[in-house]
Amino acid sequence: MSDRKPTIEAFQAFFREEYEREAPGIEGTGRVPLELRRRLAESGALRLTVPEEHGGFGLGMVDALPYLEAAGMGHGSGRMLVHVANGLWRSLAGYGNPQQRSLIRGMGSGDVVLALGVTEREGGGGRDLHARAVRDGDCWRLSGEKHLVTFGQFADWFLLLSATDDRAASDSFSMFAVPRGSNGLVITPQPTMGLAGIGLASLRFDGVTVGGNAILGRIGQGLAVAGSFLDYSRVSLCACMVGLAQRALDQSIDFARQRTTFGKPIAERQAIQVHLANMHADISAARSLVWRVAERYQRGELVSTEAATAKLFCAGMVGRVTDLALRVHGGLGYTKETPLERIYREARAFWFEEGTAEVQQVLIARRLLAG
Ligand SMILES: Cc1cc2nc3c(=O)[nH]c(=O)nc-3n(C[C@H](O)[C@H](O)[C@H](O)COP(=O)(O)OP(=O)(O)OC[C@H]3O[C@@H](n4cnc5c(N)ncnc54)[C@H](O)[C@@H]3O)c2cc1C
């Protein structure tokens, strides 16, 4: 594995060419070949923001943005691997014991895949979670379910958020690191609309026993652990959304130049030019917003409201841009003959990752009304 940070040009080429060549296979099988994951890790993509003491390049948020945008332009499974690995290590670094922190190096080298289980079918998130952890001597017994877990099908470790008492208060939850293969852990694939290869899965755990040292941080710090990378993660997603929207615009420009109707390329029709201009304006506004939040994050400022605002805007933006891209492509865009069909499906996942628009609106309004 190289010790040198990848150049942005090499990184872009990897996602646009090498990874893209494998996209039809990933779409067909729903799996990212192990060899491709190995090459992705070798490119350094999984340790861009990981601190040097854990084997990474230690990039700040602003410096990571061009890489995240480039990953966003590629297949959704690749951008998800980059997005999660460069975000989730924060929970281990901030709250893990030495054994848990040692997983970070493996995440960066691609040898360890970590998944986070927060969302539940029956609960609403936060204090409305139903998974339970009960003391059993020196151990804990975990029971409950999680679903929509990214990498659930192939992760080596799971971080599972469970209640450790029944007060339904914010300090009633704890985060547990649970290895794959634990007795009583049942993993069921959840096939998705897009993002083939991310291995989304639901988990059932019936009395899974883990040691007392499986907790991240202290008892009652579970929501803090889950939130410890949320601001970073929302900004990271925004950069990926800008990348995917830019790809949709690039594809639309190419298509508009080559598609001729009534003797002229549609690029020469004002109706199409207006679509392209509006897409560009939307993407440019989103990119500026993301840079501004990233700069403040890198300076160490608290940016929770700004990150939620950027997430809200960018999710709307990527929806609008891919809608217009589909219109520019006409009926062909609805077929698998053009990359747009996949881009359109992948764009919709952003509406849910790290919280829906409605959740961001609640967070933003709460802050607006508090002052
Ligand atoms: C591709 C993908 C990857 C994901 N990866 C992970 C992962 O790795 N780990 C993980 O834990 N989760 C993951 N998720 C789950 C994701 O975080 C949730 O889907 C998202 O937070 C929404 O929660 P929900 O699906 O339970 O929707 P619901 O809570 O069922 O929401 C349904 C609708 O009701 C609205 N709603 C719900 N509650 C309220 C409220 N209080 N006020 C206003 N409106 C409300 C929602 O905004 C939405 O419109 C992933 C999801 C996707 C699609």
PDB file of C-alpha atoms and ligand atoms in Angstrom, residues 79-80 84 115-121 123-125 146-152 192 194-195 198 200 348-359 362, ligand 1:
ATOM      1  CA  ARG A  79     -18.522   6.549  -3.234  1.00  0.00           C
ATOM      2  CA  MET A  80     -20.229   4.761  -0.312  1.00  0.00           C
ATOM      3  CA  VAL A  84     -18.213   5.651   5.220  1.00  0.00           C
ATOM      4  CA  ALA A 115     -21.045  -0.957   9.649  1.00  0.00           C
ATOM      5  CA  LEU A 116     -23.279   1.208  11.806  1.00  0.00           C
ATOM      6  CA  GLY A 117     -26.688  -0.010  12.962  1.00  0.00           C
ATOM      7  CA  VAL A 118     -28.940   2.758  14.257  1.00  0.00           C
ATOM      8  CA  THR A 119     -32.153   2.680  12.182  1.00  0.00           C
ATOM      9  CA  GLU A 120     -34.935   0.305  13.233  1.00  0.00           C
ATOM     10  CA  ARG A 121     -38.075  -0.894  11.487  1.00  0.00           C
ATOM     11  CA  GLY A 123     -38.520   2.635  16.198  1.00  0.00           C
ATOM     12  CA  GLY A 124     -38.167   6.232  15.052  1.00  0.00           C
ATOM     13  CA  GLY A 125     -34.491   6.782  15.904  1.00  0.00           C
ATOM     14  CA  LYS A 146     -31.664  -2.912  12.963  1.00  0.00           C
ATOM     15  CA  HIS A 147     -32.264  -2.405   9.283  1.00  0.00           C
ATOM     16  CA  LEU A 148     -30.960  -0.467   6.271  1.00  0.00           C
ATOM     17  CA  VAL A 149     -27.417  -1.148   7.480  1.00  0.00           C
ATOM     18  CA  THR A 150     -24.871  -0.182   4.820  1.00  0.00           C
ATOM     19  CA  PHE A 151     -22.296  -2.993   4.251  1.00  0.00           C
ATOM     20  CA  GLY A 152     -24.416  -5.189   6.555  1.00  0.00           C
ATOM     21  CA  THR A 192     -32.097  -1.692  -3.110  1.00  0.00           C
ATOM     22  CA  GLY A 194     -29.745   1.813  -6.563  1.00  0.00           C
ATOM     23  CA  LEU A 195     -26.257   1.681  -5.019  1.00  0.00           C
ATOM     24  CA  ILE A 198     -23.393  -1.607  -0.787  1.00  0.00           C
ATOM     25  CA  LEU A 200     -27.641  -3.184   2.635  1.00  0.00           C
ATOM     26  CA  ARG A 348     -32.476   9.097  -4.581  1.00  0.00           C
ATOM     27  CA  ALA A 349     -30.515   7.368  -1.810  1.00  0.00           C
ATOM     28  CA  PHE A 350     -29.160  10.736  -0.676  1.00  0.00           C
ATOM     29  CA  TRP A 351     -32.629  11.719   0.464  1.00  0.00           C
ATOM     30  CA  PHE A 352     -32.354   9.229   3.340  1.00  0.00           C
ATOM     31  CA  GLU A 353     -28.682   8.861   4.264  1.00  0.00           C
ATOM     32  CA  GLU A 354     -27.835  10.818   7.431  1.00  0.00           C
ATOM     33  CA  GLY A 355     -31.471  11.804   7.832  1.00  0.00           C
ATOM     34  CA  THR A 356     -34.375  12.839   5.624  1.00  0.00           C
ATOM     35  CA  ALA A 357     -35.183  16.380   4.519  1.00  0.00           C
ATOM     36  CA  GLU A 358     -37.884  16.504   7.177  1.00  0.00           C
ATOM     37  CA  VAL A 359     -35.351  15.671   9.897  1.00  0.00           C
ATOM     38  CA  VAL A 362     -36.683  19.965  12.234  1.00  0.00           C
TER      39      VAL A 362
HETATM   40  C1  LIG B   1     -28.883   3.819   1.048  1.00  0.00           C
HETATM   41  C2  LIG B   1     -29.170   3.907   2.516  1.00  0.00           C
HETATM   42  C3  LIG B   1     -28.161   3.623   3.413  1.00  0.00           C
HETATM   43  C4  LIG B   1     -28.424   3.672   4.795  1.00  0.00           C
HETATM   44  N1  LIG B   1     -27.438   3.310   5.668  1.00  0.00           N
HETATM   45  C5  LIG B   1     -27.712   3.257   6.988  1.00  0.00           C
HETATM   46  C6  LIG B   1     -26.739   2.762   7.911  1.00  0.00           C
HETATM   47  O1  LIG B   1     -25.619   2.394   7.538  1.00  0.00           O
HETATM   48  N2  LIG B   1     -27.075   2.687   9.222  1.00  0.00           N
HETATM   49  C7  LIG B   1     -28.305   3.060   9.677  1.00  0.00           C
HETATM   50  O2  LIG B   1     -28.547   2.961  10.873  1.00  0.00           O
HETATM   51  N3  LIG B   1     -29.249   3.543   8.823  1.00  0.00           N
HETATM   52  C8  LIG B   1     -28.984   3.634   7.499  1.00  0.00           C
HETATM   53  N4  LIG B   1     -29.936   4.078   6.612  1.00  0.00           N
HETATM   54  C9  LIG B   1     -31.223   4.483   7.129  1.00  0.00           C
HETATM   55  C10 LIG B   1     -31.465   5.984   7.039  1.00  0.00           C
HETATM   56  O3  LIG B   1     -30.669   6.657   7.985  1.00  0.00           O
HETATM   57  C11 LIG B   1     -32.977   6.169   7.268  1.00  0.00           C
HETATM   58  O4  LIG B   1     -33.651   5.596   6.147  1.00  0.00           O
HETATM   59  C12 LIG B   1     -33.380   7.614   7.423  1.00  0.00           C
HETATM   60  O5  LIG B   1     -32.786   8.199   8.561  1.00  0.00           O
HETATM   61  C13 LIG B   1     -34.910   7.718   7.536  1.00  0.00           C
HETATM   62  O6  LIG B   1     -35.399   6.889   8.548  1.00  0.00           O
HETATM   63  P1  LIG B   1     -36.515   5.814   8.218  1.00  0.00           P
HETATM   64  O7  LIG B   1     -36.114   5.063   6.996  1.00  0.00           O
HETATM   65  O8  LIG B   1     -36.775   5.025   9.456  1.00  0.00           O
HETATM   66  O9  LIG B   1     -37.772   6.679   7.797  1.00  0.00           O
HETATM   67  P2  LIG B   1     -39.070   6.944   8.659  1.00  0.00           P
HETATM   68  O10 LIG B   1     -38.660   7.435  10.006  1.00  0.00           O
HETATM   69  O11 LIG B   1     -39.941   5.739   8.554  1.00  0.00           O
HETATM   70  O12 LIG B   1     -39.699   8.148   7.861  1.00  0.00           O
HETATM   71  C14 LIG B   1     -40.750   8.042   6.906  1.00  0.00           C
HETATM   72  C15 LIG B   1     -41.176   9.461   6.574  1.00  0.00           C
HETATM   73  O13 LIG B   1     -41.674  10.111   7.757  1.00  0.00           O
HETATM   74  C16 LIG B   1     -40.920  11.283   8.038  1.00  0.00           C
HETATM   75  N5  LIG B   1     -40.752  11.388   9.507  1.00  0.00           N
HETATM   76  C17 LIG B   1     -40.438  10.402  10.378  1.00  0.00           C
HETATM   77  N6  LIG B   1     -40.362  10.887  11.615  1.00  0.00           N
HETATM   78  C18 LIG B   1     -40.632  12.211  11.533  1.00  0.00           C
HETATM   79  C19 LIG B   1     -40.692  13.284  12.475  1.00  0.00           C
HETATM   80  N7  LIG B   1     -40.451  13.071  13.778  1.00  0.00           N
HETATM   81  N8  LIG B   1     -40.995  14.525  12.028  1.00  0.00           N
HETATM   82  C20 LIG B   1     -41.235  14.747  10.710  1.00  0.00           C
HETATM   83  N9  LIG B   1     -41.183  13.776   9.777  1.00  0.00           N
HETATM   84  C21 LIG B   1     -40.878  12.542  10.174  1.00  0.00           C
HETATM   85  C22 LIG B   1     -39.581  11.051   7.337  1.00  0.00           C
HETATM   86  O14 LIG B   1     -38.913  12.279   7.069  1.00  0.00           O
HETATM   87  C23 LIG B   1     -40.023  10.333   6.081  1.00  0.00           C
HETATM   88  O15 LIG B   1     -40.500  11.262   5.141  1.00  0.00           O
HETATM   89  C24 LIG B   1     -29.696   4.046   5.244  1.00  0.00           C
HETATM   90  C25 LIG B   1     -30.714   4.348   4.331  1.00  0.00           C
HETATM   91  C26 LIG B   1     -30.458   4.277   2.980  1.00  0.00           C
HETATM   92  C27 LIG B   1     -31.575   4.562   1.997  1.00  0.00           C
END
